XYZ file of C-alpha atoms in Angstrom:
758
model
C 91.009 -97.146 -215.073
C 93.575 -99.318 -213.395
C 95.968 -97.375 -211.226
C 98.827 -98.317 -208.763
C 99.450 -96.534 -205.580
C 102.054 -97.066 -202.745
C 100.666 -96.514 -199.182
C 102.700 -96.023 -196.018
C 101.048 -96.209 -192.689
C 102.709 -95.985 -189.223
C 101.623 -95.963 -185.681
C 100.085 -98.950 -183.970
C 99.910 -101.219 -187.003
C 101.724 -104.218 -185.905
C 100.451 -106.938 -183.716
C 96.844 -105.746 -183.950
C 95.813 -107.567 -187.124
C 96.409 -104.807 -189.577
C 97.996 -106.847 -192.377
C 95.299 -109.617 -192.530
C 92.719 -106.690 -192.370
C 94.371 -105.272 -195.462
C 94.588 -108.618 -197.276
C 90.742 -109.323 -196.544
C 89.669 -105.768 -197.832
C 91.969 -106.084 -200.866
C 90.236 -109.453 -201.809
C 86.827 -108.035 -201.121
C 87.485 -105.093 -203.392
C 89.465 -107.032 -206.066
C 92.759 -104.995 -205.408
C 95.988 -106.677 -206.538
C 99.445 -106.107 -204.941
C 100.869 -106.890 -201.573
C 101.310 -105.723 -198.001
C 104.119 -106.066 -195.606
C 105.511 -105.040 -192.344
C 108.708 -102.884 -192.041
C 110.699 -101.252 -189.320
C 108.776 -98.027 -190.409
C 105.258 -99.435 -190.285
C 103.116 -101.074 -192.919
C 103.863 -100.744 -196.835
C 101.149 -101.475 -199.444
C 101.231 -101.682 -203.114
C 97.579 -101.371 -204.386
C 96.410 -101.865 -207.932
C 92.988 -101.602 -209.350
C 90.293 -99.154 -210.363
C 88.945 -98.998 -206.833
C 92.237 -97.965 -205.070
C 91.120 -94.403 -203.882
C 88.055 -96.130 -202.310
C 90.130 -98.888 -200.972
C 92.515 -96.333 -199.352
C 89.527 -94.394 -197.802
C 88.177 -97.628 -196.314
C 91.499 -98.689 -194.922
C 91.527 -95.549 -192.700
C 87.881 -95.623 -191.628
C 87.376 -99.431 -191.005
C 90.735 -100.185 -189.284
C 91.164 -102.940 -186.489
C 89.859 -101.735 -183.149
C 93.574 -101.622 -181.612
C 95.192 -99.829 -184.707
C 96.243 -96.126 -184.583
C 97.632 -94.260 -187.311
C 100.190 -91.407 -186.779
C 101.431 -91.109 -190.233
C 100.072 -91.651 -193.743
C 101.536 -91.485 -197.191
C 99.644 -92.181 -200.329
C 101.199 -91.583 -203.720
C 100.601 -92.882 -207.331
C 103.547 -95.284 -208.648
C 104.039 -97.470 -211.684
C 101.796 -100.627 -212.261
C 103.288 -103.897 -211.401
C 100.584 -105.983 -213.035
C 100.247 -108.227 -210.115
C 97.811 -111.331 -210.546
C 96.663 -111.359 -206.726
C 97.099 -109.835 -203.309
C 99.643 -111.269 -200.904
C 101.217 -110.625 -197.523
C 104.720 -110.425 -198.037
C 107.914 -111.173 -195.727
C 108.731 -108.235 -193.150
C 111.416 -105.978 -194.073
C 114.047 -104.603 -191.671
C 115.197 -101.028 -192.542
C 117.588 -99.788 -189.894
C 116.275 -98.429 -186.701
C 112.747 -99.230 -185.807
C 110.167 -96.640 -186.032
C 106.921 -98.269 -185.188
C 104.575 -98.079 -182.228
C 103.957 -100.963 -179.712
C 100.408 -101.466 -178.497
C 99.482 -101.339 -174.971
C 98.288 -104.490 -173.114
C 94.682 -105.091 -174.371
C 91.597 -106.490 -172.318
C 90.314 -110.037 -173.616
C 88.092 -109.618 -176.421
C 84.484 -110.977 -176.695
C 85.472 -113.615 -179.341
C 88.237 -114.946 -176.964
C 85.817 -114.933 -174.022
C 83.260 -116.831 -175.911
C 85.903 -119.589 -176.812
C 87.006 -119.737 -173.284
C 83.435 -120.980 -172.303
C 82.897 -123.245 -175.357
C 83.527 -126.818 -174.299
C 84.173 -127.561 -177.955
C 86.944 -125.082 -178.403
C 90.747 -126.119 -178.521
C 91.276 -123.276 -175.725
C 88.332 -124.151 -173.546
C 89.165 -122.718 -170.080
C 92.637 -121.894 -171.232
C 93.802 -118.946 -168.794
C 96.046 -117.359 -171.614
C 93.837 -117.386 -174.561
C 94.329 -114.343 -176.784
C 94.146 -113.094 -180.227
C 95.229 -110.337 -182.504
C 92.572 -108.077 -180.931
C 93.537 -108.870 -177.293
C 96.008 -109.950 -174.834
C 99.590 -108.934 -173.596
C 101.695 -106.620 -175.708
C 104.021 -104.041 -173.882
C 104.430 -106.171 -170.552
C 105.897 -109.115 -172.544
C 107.986 -107.039 -175.210
C 111.878 -107.243 -174.842
C 112.993 -105.335 -178.026
C 111.588 -104.216 -181.183
C 110.437 -104.894 -183.591
C 107.191 -106.777 -182.081
C 107.995 -110.378 -182.938
C 107.440 -113.449 -181.042
C 111.228 -114.080 -180.743
C 111.563 -110.537 -179.237
C 109.058 -111.317 -176.392
C 108.899 -113.489 -173.299
C 106.723 -115.997 -175.411
C 109.849 -117.081 -177.187
C 110.508 -119.962 -174.876
C 107.103 -121.422 -175.950
C 107.188 -123.019 -179.251
C 103.885 -123.157 -181.079
C 102.248 -126.549 -181.631
C 101.005 -127.331 -185.036
C 97.604 -126.017 -184.463
C 98.623 -122.780 -183.127
C 101.453 -122.444 -185.780
C 98.704 -123.179 -188.573
C 96.468 -120.186 -187.084
C 99.459 -117.885 -186.692
C 100.388 -118.451 -190.462
C 96.875 -118.013 -191.854
C 95.992 -114.405 -192.800
C 92.103 -115.183 -192.578
C 92.458 -116.310 -188.985
C 91.977 -114.133 -185.936
C 95.425 -115.075 -184.568
C 97.313 -114.270 -187.509
C 100.832 -113.127 -186.285
C 99.297 -112.899 -182.779
C 102.546 -112.992 -180.940
C 101.354 -114.418 -177.791
C 99.089 -117.211 -179.385
C 99.352 -120.492 -177.379
C 96.930 -123.093 -176.118
C 97.283 -125.747 -173.373
C 99.346 -128.073 -175.533
C 102.124 -125.516 -176.152
C 101.835 -122.402 -174.014
C 102.105 -120.981 -170.466
C 100.422 -122.796 -167.513
C 99.194 -121.782 -164.074
C 99.987 -123.530 -160.746
C 98.522 -123.068 -157.343
C 100.871 -123.472 -154.185
C 100.143 -123.084 -150.633
C 102.361 -121.164 -148.332
C 104.463 -124.121 -147.791
C 105.129 -124.483 -151.435
C 102.988 -127.749 -151.941
C 101.038 -127.902 -155.271
C 97.225 -127.598 -155.016
C 94.462 -128.233 -157.422
C 92.455 -125.664 -159.157
C 92.712 -121.826 -159.461
C 92.156 -120.882 -155.775
C 88.527 -120.245 -156.143
C 87.559 -122.468 -153.219
C 90.206 -120.737 -151.013
C 88.953 -117.480 -151.793
C 85.251 -118.576 -151.041
C 86.478 -119.503 -147.521
C 88.312 -116.099 -146.887
C 91.748 -116.825 -147.811
C 94.204 -114.458 -149.661
C 95.686 -115.330 -152.707
C 98.677 -113.722 -154.556
C 97.951 -113.908 -158.249
C 100.250 -113.324 -161.117
C 98.430 -111.403 -163.685
C 99.398 -109.483 -166.783
C 101.716 -106.858 -165.503
C 102.542 -108.172 -161.919
C 100.993 -109.634 -158.913
C 97.789 -108.857 -157.279
C 96.835 -109.781 -153.666
C 93.134 -111.028 -153.675
C 90.364 -111.963 -151.551
C 86.586 -111.995 -151.520
C 85.436 -108.234 -151.753
C 82.243 -109.067 -149.845
C 83.947 -110.657 -146.686
C 84.733 -107.940 -144.266
C 86.940 -110.417 -142.282
C 89.135 -111.320 -145.201
C 89.266 -107.529 -146.355
C 90.404 -106.379 -142.793
C 92.926 -109.343 -142.598
C 94.519 -108.282 -145.872
C 94.704 -104.616 -144.715
C 96.319 -105.700 -141.504
C 98.793 -108.014 -143.258
C 99.801 -105.628 -146.018
C 100.033 -102.716 -143.495
C 97.770 -100.814 -145.776
C 96.406 -98.251 -143.356
C 93.458 -96.515 -144.554
C 94.193 -96.721 -148.268
C 91.425 -97.920 -150.589
C 91.408 -101.302 -152.187
C 90.699 -101.631 -155.737
C 88.033 -104.212 -156.794
C 87.179 -106.298 -159.695
C 83.584 -107.060 -160.455
C 82.077 -109.990 -162.101
C 80.320 -107.898 -164.829
C 78.765 -104.460 -165.546
C 75.432 -105.589 -164.293
C 76.876 -106.228 -160.885
C 78.628 -102.747 -160.911
C 75.492 -101.046 -161.913
C 73.596 -102.847 -158.900
C 75.786 -101.275 -156.238
C 77.605 -98.327 -157.742
C 76.447 -95.149 -159.798
C 77.679 -95.474 -163.384
C 77.402 -93.058 -166.125
C 77.583 -93.639 -169.795
C 81.024 -92.362 -169.844
C 82.073 -94.343 -166.989
C 80.613 -97.458 -168.522
C 82.742 -96.748 -171.843
C 85.874 -96.617 -169.649
C 85.037 -99.844 -167.862
C 84.271 -101.704 -171.244
C 87.270 -100.235 -172.969
C 90.198 -102.168 -174.413
C 92.356 -100.490 -171.530
C 90.044 -101.847 -168.934
C 91.145 -99.388 -166.183
C 90.163 -99.162 -162.583
C 87.263 -96.513 -162.563
C 86.469 -94.562 -159.283
C 82.759 -94.727 -158.874
C 80.362 -93.481 -156.264
C 78.707 -96.097 -154.016
C 74.889 -96.483 -153.889
C 73.315 -96.253 -150.569
C 72.462 -100.141 -150.492
C 76.190 -101.088 -151.501
C 76.998 -101.171 -147.826
C 75.282 -104.482 -147.473
C 77.435 -106.263 -149.948
C 80.683 -104.133 -150.085
C 82.055 -103.504 -146.587
C 83.356 -100.161 -145.601
C 86.579 -101.735 -144.696
C 87.268 -101.591 -148.643
C 87.791 -97.863 -148.465
C 87.515 -96.389 -144.982
C 85.998 -92.889 -144.885
C 85.317 -92.668 -148.720
C 81.956 -92.612 -150.541
C 83.751 -94.066 -153.764
C 85.274 -97.324 -154.728
C 87.903 -98.062 -157.502
C 86.352 -100.887 -159.657
C 87.383 -102.564 -162.806
C 86.243 -105.614 -165.009
C 88.157 -108.760 -165.687
C 90.726 -107.955 -168.166
C 92.436 -111.348 -168.616
C 91.077 -114.902 -169.264
C 92.419 -115.959 -165.858
C 90.430 -113.262 -164.104
C 87.230 -114.300 -166.011
C 87.745 -117.928 -164.620
C 88.029 -116.648 -161.027
C 84.468 -115.669 -161.240
C 83.426 -119.116 -161.464
C 83.271 -118.629 -157.808
C 79.989 -117.388 -156.076
C 81.527 -113.908 -155.214
C 80.505 -110.765 -157.227
C 83.448 -108.663 -156.134
C 87.103 -109.600 -155.618
C 89.671 -107.343 -153.908
C 92.430 -106.887 -156.498
C 95.061 -104.842 -155.183
C 98.581 -104.434 -156.303
C 100.943 -107.181 -155.082
C 103.704 -105.343 -153.265
C 104.894 -104.477 -149.752
C 103.963 -101.134 -148.481
C 105.812 -98.375 -150.057
C 107.726 -100.817 -152.342
C 107.287 -101.428 -156.329
C 105.027 -103.959 -157.871
C 106.145 -107.619 -157.499
C 106.230 -109.414 -160.960
C 108.400 -112.517 -160.676
C 107.289 -115.734 -159.199
C 110.324 -116.087 -157.100
C 110.044 -112.639 -155.433
C 106.270 -113.155 -154.927
C 106.806 -116.374 -153.073
C 109.613 -114.841 -150.971
C 108.300 -111.486 -150.201
C 104.414 -112.051 -150.076
C 104.797 -115.124 -147.666
C 102.839 -114.107 -144.542
C 100.520 -111.776 -146.579
C 99.156 -114.456 -149.048
C 97.807 -117.921 -148.072
C 98.191 -119.082 -151.503
C 100.075 -118.444 -154.789
C 98.561 -118.606 -158.097
C 101.505 -118.619 -160.526
C 102.250 -118.936 -164.149
C 105.493 -119.300 -166.277
C 104.935 -116.472 -168.823
C 107.685 -113.946 -167.744
C 106.617 -110.262 -167.382
C 109.301 -107.978 -168.904
C 107.792 -104.770 -168.059
C 105.928 -104.701 -164.733
C 102.921 -102.589 -165.112
C 100.301 -101.618 -162.641
C 96.514 -101.173 -163.183
C 95.624 -97.741 -164.584
C 93.107 -95.592 -162.481
C 90.599 -93.015 -164.071
C 87.932 -90.907 -162.792
C 85.278 -89.023 -164.781
C 85.518 -85.335 -163.731
C 83.463 -82.799 -165.715
C 82.383 -85.205 -168.256
C 85.939 -86.049 -169.007
C 88.174 -89.077 -168.075
C 90.927 -87.880 -165.890
C 93.872 -90.101 -165.298
C 95.100 -90.580 -161.640
C 97.457 -93.340 -162.576
C 98.714 -94.053 -166.163
C 99.819 -97.643 -166.729
C 98.234 -100.801 -168.228
C 96.243 -100.269 -171.127
C 97.547 -96.889 -171.912
C 101.545 -97.257 -171.993
C 103.537 -97.123 -174.327
C 101.111 -94.775 -176.350
C 102.926 -91.516 -177.196
C 101.902 -87.950 -176.988
C 102.273 -85.792 -179.936
C 104.569 -82.682 -179.295
C 103.476 -79.203 -180.683
C 106.736 -79.006 -182.661
C 109.717 -81.266 -183.562
C 112.182 -81.586 -180.642
C 115.711 -80.306 -181.385
C 117.340 -83.475 -179.763
C 116.374 -86.596 -177.815
C 115.351 -85.745 -174.358
C 114.740 -87.405 -171.095
C 112.329 -85.986 -168.570
C 113.065 -87.822 -165.219
C 109.651 -86.722 -163.589
C 109.182 -85.906 -159.873
C 109.718 -87.528 -156.605
C 105.996 -88.796 -155.904
C 103.872 -91.001 -158.423
C 106.932 -90.833 -160.761
C 106.787 -91.508 -164.419
C 109.571 -90.439 -166.682
C 109.256 -89.512 -170.421
C 111.570 -89.861 -173.494
C 111.033 -87.617 -176.527
C 112.406 -87.339 -179.940
C 110.988 -85.733 -183.300
C 107.608 -84.972 -182.757
C 106.682 -87.487 -180.189
C 107.105 -88.172 -176.415
C 106.572 -91.507 -174.609
C 105.641 -91.303 -170.980
C 106.434 -94.331 -169.046
C 104.046 -96.390 -166.869
C 103.545 -95.212 -163.210
C 106.678 -96.172 -161.355
C 105.836 -94.955 -157.707
C 107.395 -92.842 -155.101
C 111.049 -92.469 -155.417
C 111.749 -92.083 -151.610
C 112.397 -95.900 -151.182
C 115.541 -97.732 -152.480
C 113.498 -100.358 -154.451
C 111.418 -98.056 -156.259
C 114.475 -96.051 -157.447
C 115.991 -99.175 -158.842
C 112.839 -100.052 -160.626
C 112.930 -96.515 -162.150
C 116.347 -97.114 -163.324
C 115.445 -100.595 -164.693
C 112.366 -99.354 -166.625
C 114.316 -96.411 -168.075
C 116.863 -98.834 -169.487
C 114.449 -101.151 -170.965
C 111.961 -98.348 -172.116
C 114.553 -96.958 -174.295
C 114.542 -100.121 -176.362
C 110.844 -100.132 -176.705
C 110.513 -96.538 -178.138
C 113.899 -96.454 -179.767
C 115.076 -93.228 -177.952
C 118.535 -92.839 -176.443
C 118.421 -89.349 -174.753
C 121.124 -86.684 -175.333
C 119.589 -84.049 -173.033
C 118.091 -84.626 -169.542
C 115.596 -82.215 -167.945
C 114.817 -82.537 -164.255
C 112.989 -81.076 -161.337
C 114.499 -78.026 -159.404
C 114.020 -79.590 -156.165
C 117.549 -80.393 -154.804
C 116.507 -83.397 -152.765
C 114.633 -85.353 -155.449
C 116.205 -88.634 -155.974
C 115.473 -88.167 -159.768
C 117.194 -84.641 -159.701
C 120.347 -86.189 -158.224
C 120.112 -89.010 -160.773
C 119.975 -86.560 -163.670
C 122.866 -84.542 -162.083
C 125.074 -87.560 -161.773
C 124.342 -89.002 -165.244
C 126.342 -88.933 -168.441
C 124.098 -86.587 -170.457
C 125.942 -83.533 -172.091
C 123.117 -81.107 -171.378
C 121.306 -81.208 -167.959
C 118.376 -78.785 -167.848
C 116.663 -77.655 -164.377
C 112.801 -77.060 -164.744
C 110.580 -75.544 -162.129
C 107.966 -78.056 -160.914
C 104.788 -75.949 -161.674
C 106.222 -74.702 -164.957
C 106.530 -78.278 -166.052
C 102.875 -78.863 -165.036
C 101.540 -75.920 -166.986
C 103.629 -76.745 -170.099
C 102.513 -80.543 -169.944
C 99.004 -79.580 -170.456
C 99.739 -77.070 -173.087
C 101.847 -79.640 -174.803
C 99.022 -82.152 -174.840
C 96.680 -79.661 -176.534
C 99.334 -78.688 -179.053
C 99.528 -75.085 -177.758
C 102.762 -72.961 -177.900
C 101.494 -69.632 -177.101
C 101.394 -68.401 -173.501
C 98.537 -69.094 -171.347
C 97.401 -68.627 -167.692
C 97.535 -71.860 -165.450
C 96.211 -72.530 -161.970
C 98.596 -75.144 -160.705
C 97.542 -76.629 -157.376
C 99.457 -79.518 -155.753
C 101.164 -80.412 -152.709
C 104.981 -79.776 -153.150
C 107.215 -77.868 -155.804
C 110.547 -76.200 -155.050
C 110.127 -72.608 -155.844
C 112.725 -69.997 -157.094
C 112.742 -68.204 -153.914
C 113.679 -71.564 -152.088
C 110.306 -72.061 -150.512
C 107.660 -74.784 -151.264
C 105.191 -73.648 -153.741
C 102.087 -75.332 -154.432
C 99.111 -73.031 -155.448
C 100.316 -70.975 -158.083
C 98.841 -68.713 -160.951
C 101.531 -68.973 -163.770
C 101.355 -67.427 -167.163
C 103.788 -68.760 -169.642
C 104.578 -71.453 -172.211
C 107.780 -73.624 -172.700
C 109.950 -70.611 -173.153
C 109.262 -68.794 -169.997
C 106.847 -68.141 -167.289
C 105.788 -65.335 -164.678
C 104.227 -65.977 -161.222
C 101.156 -63.592 -161.200
C 99.513 -64.951 -157.926
C 99.991 -67.526 -155.199
C 98.514 -68.716 -151.823
C 100.248 -66.886 -148.872
C 103.185 -68.721 -147.440
C 102.086 -70.584 -144.284
C 104.313 -72.744 -142.024
C 104.801 -76.341 -142.486
C 106.378 -77.987 -139.343
C 108.766 -80.612 -140.422
C 108.794 -80.173 -144.213
C 107.635 -82.793 -146.488
C 107.323 -85.219 -143.598
C 105.128 -82.890 -141.858
C 102.490 -83.742 -144.480
C 101.727 -86.934 -142.448
C 100.659 -84.899 -139.476
C 97.789 -82.672 -140.625
C 96.686 -81.677 -137.193
C 100.221 -80.111 -136.636
C 99.749 -78.215 -139.842
C 96.324 -77.067 -138.686
C 97.779 -75.800 -135.310
C 100.635 -73.966 -137.064
C 98.279 -72.331 -139.628
C 96.069 -71.235 -136.541
C 98.909 -69.796 -134.755
C 100.132 -67.878 -137.705
C 96.776 -66.596 -139.077
C 94.753 -65.815 -135.884
C 95.072 -62.766 -133.428
C 95.800 -63.604 -129.739
C 92.348 -62.951 -128.876
C 90.811 -65.401 -131.504
C 93.410 -68.142 -130.623
C 92.177 -68.132 -127.022
C 88.809 -69.378 -128.182
C 90.072 -72.330 -130.348
C 91.763 -73.938 -127.217
C 89.517 -77.115 -127.304
C 90.212 -77.759 -130.877
C 93.745 -78.736 -129.963
C 93.031 -81.235 -127.255
C 93.972 -84.055 -129.742
C 97.371 -82.753 -129.867
C 99.370 -84.022 -126.574
C 100.553 -81.016 -124.443
C 104.201 -81.800 -125.017
C 103.538 -81.847 -128.808
C 101.877 -78.414 -128.748
C 104.770 -77.102 -126.596
C 107.262 -78.454 -129.398
C 105.309 -76.785 -132.042
C 105.173 -73.409 -130.167
C 108.867 -73.476 -129.882
C 109.386 -74.466 -133.419
C 106.970 -71.625 -134.606
C 108.690 -69.027 -132.215
C 112.283 -69.958 -133.149
C 111.487 -70.952 -136.763
C 113.098 -74.325 -136.061
C 112.237 -77.006 -138.870
C 109.682 -74.588 -140.156
C 109.230 -74.456 -143.987
C 107.090 -71.838 -145.683
C 104.718 -73.279 -148.212
C 101.965 -71.925 -150.675
C 100.830 -75.506 -151.144
C 97.217 -76.113 -151.770
C 97.558 -79.706 -150.722
C 98.617 -78.631 -147.216
C 95.711 -76.250 -146.988
C 93.404 -79.095 -147.633
C 95.180 -81.350 -145.037
C 94.863 -78.565 -142.382
C 91.017 -78.142 -142.993
C 90.579 -81.958 -142.997
C 92.193 -82.196 -139.526
C 90.347 -78.967 -138.264
C 87.159 -80.847 -138.905
C 88.286 -84.021 -137.242
C 88.132 -85.951 -140.675
C 91.743 -87.025 -140.898
C 94.227 -86.336 -138.260
C 96.784 -89.066 -139.148
C 97.872 -89.963 -142.549
C 98.577 -93.434 -143.803
C 98.715 -92.647 -147.377
C 99.801 -89.853 -149.721
C 96.765 -87.572 -150.087
C 94.454 -89.128 -147.534
C 93.507 -86.048 -145.646
C 92.429 -84.311 -148.601
C 90.612 -87.316 -150.247
C 88.575 -87.935 -147.149
C 87.841 -84.341 -146.850
C 86.342 -84.338 -150.460
C 84.401 -87.491 -149.579
C 82.765 -85.872 -146.518
C 81.913 -82.759 -148.631
C 80.565 -84.729 -151.657
C 78.563 -86.887 -149.201
C 76.897 -83.806 -147.775
C 76.303 -82.121 -151.090
C 74.511 -85.304 -152.242
C 72.048 -85.122 -149.374
C 71.403 -81.273 -149.602
C 70.521 -79.110 -152.419
C 72.088 -75.945 -150.981
C 74.326 -74.138 -153.656
C 75.280 -70.513 -152.365
C 75.517 -68.071 -155.045
C 78.126 -66.340 -152.859
C 81.039 -68.115 -150.958
C 80.647 -68.787 -147.338
C 84.345 -68.270 -146.537
C 86.164 -65.486 -148.085
C 89.569 -65.331 -149.805
C 91.134 -61.810 -149.795
C 93.926 -60.556 -151.808
C 96.981 -58.534 -151.004
C 99.602 -57.180 -153.493
C 103.438 -58.054 -153.226
C 105.191 -56.215 -156.015
C 103.730 -57.588 -159.274
C 102.359 -60.789 -157.488
C 98.731 -61.146 -155.941
C 98.641 -62.999 -152.712
C 95.546 -65.096 -151.775
C 95.010 -64.605 -147.968
C 93.093 -67.176 -146.287
C 92.723 -65.714 -142.771
C 89.107 -64.979 -143.139
C 88.407 -68.396 -144.725
C 90.393 -70.264 -141.841
C 88.671 -68.298 -139.085
C 85.128 -68.772 -140.589
C 85.865 -72.583 -140.724
C 87.103 -72.545 -137.134
C 83.955 -70.581 -135.975
C 81.678 -73.001 -137.830
C 83.525 -75.941 -135.908
C 83.114 -74.243 -132.641
C 79.356 -73.649 -133.385
C 78.868 -77.331 -133.923
C 78.215 -77.409 -137.762
C 78.368 -80.672 -139.418
C 81.717 -81.503 -140.762
C 80.111 -82.290 -144.203
C 78.524 -78.952 -144.256
C 82.057 -77.060 -143.565
C 83.854 -79.276 -145.987
C 81.463 -78.616 -148.733
C 81.465 -74.743 -148.363
C 85.326 -75.002 -148.146
C 85.456 -76.513 -151.608
C 82.919 -74.162 -152.825
C 84.671 -71.204 -151.260
C 88.001 -72.113 -152.811
C 86.631 -72.683 -156.270
C 85.062 -69.137 -156.097
C 88.458 -67.825 -154.856
C 90.234 -69.324 -157.841
C 87.829 -68.095 -160.394
C 87.761 -64.623 -159.031
C 91.550 -64.583 -158.863
C 91.737 -65.487 -162.648
C 89.182 -62.955 -163.457
C 91.087 -60.312 -161.409
C 94.380 -61.174 -163.286
C 92.536 -60.305 -166.642
C 95.150 -62.276 -168.550
C 94.518 -62.415 -172.437
C 91.912 -64.381 -174.407
C 93.898 -67.839 -174.393
C 92.491 -70.918 -172.299
C 92.848 -71.458 -168.769
C 94.867 -74.362 -167.757
C 93.886 -76.381 -164.540
C 96.381 -78.832 -163.503
C 98.111 -80.271 -160.447
C 97.231 -83.176 -158.195
C 94.408 -80.995 -156.380
C 92.530 -80.967 -159.605
C 92.086 -84.773 -159.193
C 89.438 -83.575 -156.576
C 86.377 -84.027 -158.433
C 84.082 -81.830 -156.338
C 86.458 -78.905 -156.504
C 87.343 -79.103 -160.156
C 83.711 -79.495 -161.086
C 82.627 -76.414 -159.163
C 85.782 -74.427 -160.831
C 84.377 -75.658 -164.297
C 80.939 -74.479 -163.593
C 82.092 -70.929 -162.513
C 84.378 -70.770 -165.498
C 81.505 -71.580 -167.851
C 79.380 -68.894 -166.240
C 82.028 -66.235 -166.815
C 82.880 -67.390 -170.339
C 86.371 -68.853 -169.507
C 87.585 -71.431 -171.775
C 89.307 -74.346 -169.660
C 91.769 -76.943 -170.682
C 92.969 -79.853 -168.570
C 95.227 -82.881 -168.849
C 93.670 -85.520 -171.223
C 96.142 -88.316 -171.858
C 98.452 -87.912 -168.799
C 97.563 -87.375 -164.959
C 97.078 -83.819 -163.785
C 99.169 -84.671 -160.881
C 103.113 -85.518 -161.092
C 102.630 -88.721 -163.326
C 102.236 -86.056 -166.088
C 105.073 -83.916 -165.077
C 107.868 -85.223 -167.207
C 106.235 -84.118 -170.629
C 106.373 -80.618 -169.373
C 110.047 -81.122 -168.448
C 110.874 -82.483 -171.974
C 109.104 -79.489 -173.818
C 110.683 -76.938 -171.590
C 114.109 -78.529 -172.033
C 113.635 -78.542 -175.584
C 113.460 -74.785 -175.589
C 116.496 -74.313 -173.481
C 118.745 -77.036 -175.043
C 121.219 -76.000 -177.615
């Protein structure tokens, strides 16, 4: 029997080949009717005896980039259509349709790129409905060519014909172009003279090139050339911060790095993030230590644009592909700024004339405990939304934190977290924050009525929120936001226990929190346990001097007799520096009390002589983990009992984790000449035992345990905690779509703000 149904699908259904997919499926199944785009998604009128099967197949066989967040299916009156057609798009008030992230070049386009008979042979901007730029080029919604930075490139007749053909892979692919009508590249030297080619010859001879990519500039050199790598490190004032790499293909990655099936999936995914992988022993012959000093891992990605693929016509297997910015400043994304600001770093500039509207850095992912954990969320993931556990009362802005900032806009049942913006300490980064906040509102169609901000009074984002025009301004404690962010991702509204371990958060007692056991949900929380308060000389700035932290911890934790035997550990501190620290500790001058987990890692790293001077955020802890992981990889020892003990003391209703025995045990092992890797490994193992034993001691309910905060980007520690939790039957949930660090903070701010707003 012939029936007619109206179908409404919303989500990522525009710009991903959905209408031609519907058109082809309808013709295959003999369905009559029509499909069109609207401001609220895709509308379909379907008639025929097979409509229920058609609807089921619609949802099961969608284009790879499509994502459905709303579906409606109801019977309507027959229209007696003679065929199936794609109708003109309809505008219906405020747009409510999702925009796709930028997508890595698909296999079909890569094949055409190498086909000498193809119109787009070696064209650096080849794309189709299944791949290419999306978010980085959109200026406003709906997603239409006139609303993107492609508006200045009128299509030639061939591209226009493909764009209009429902059976073509480029039907309504907004960035569609070819060498006759689309963007073009040009290579300049440092003097501004035009040069031939893409810079491949220059890279091969050790030069550094600034290359304009999908979301901004990269600084590029031969990853196998230690001289070029070191030159780039010095020119960029990079310190010891690791460089990201781009590899020719997956086979090359497998040859020199350890890759699991899950990691391969991430590398080959449409998001094409940087994936942190462990080196193989033989990689040192090809990948110099200068790429990531002090680390046993490298961040690697595959080519995700046609231009990247063409660069590998050179003889190199790996290219350094690091963000094109000045130290501590935002990603550069315009030709003019690149030529002006990167002069002196880059020897050549590979530019193109397709404007970037939303600068967007590469995303960074690591597999921890068999799950993908985002360290940085940007290209390939933004602007995908997170679903809120319940509808929000108002449209809300969460401004995020100070480090690794990303803000979030929420309305109804969806929240949109921005791409990684950076650290808000610098003026330029804060201006980028303001710029992206203004333009992001257009993309997600949310104008906030309420703002939620971090409790730290000195954060730039806090001051921005307090000075803003929003009628309601809601203060949110840092670690509470971390807890609720993860609960929100998992759709949980009931209270749960969370272990939140990070660097800095302003506490209710006006001290610096950072290793917290909180029980709560978006409505409220209780602090049940925390690391004991220890002195941080110089406050947040003191984190750059881990040996000073180690000294202050020792002075505080050890008895006079114990302290006397540690004298040689502090010879790396000048006598005058020790004297100043002694005076600070005695008179409590510029001494801030902190329960920070990050600072404990810093102190231990310095004690072991692994990292005594920090050149990038988190360096001491990252190098400590690397040393521990390398030792673990060479040794099978896995103690059932921790080597170093964490004890408890009660302070009212709060349990205090005392680390005197742990710290003294580590010092004794250092003095006894134990290997730094051995001590670092047992520190991680002992800390994991201490965390899980504290959870068991608290005996809180049957709900899941939340693990979050930047410290849980530490693969070794997190996996040890997960193993122990499994042994004790503790269910664990972690961040899944957002970073566990401060890049995921703003979602928690929104959900807490929603509970408190009127």
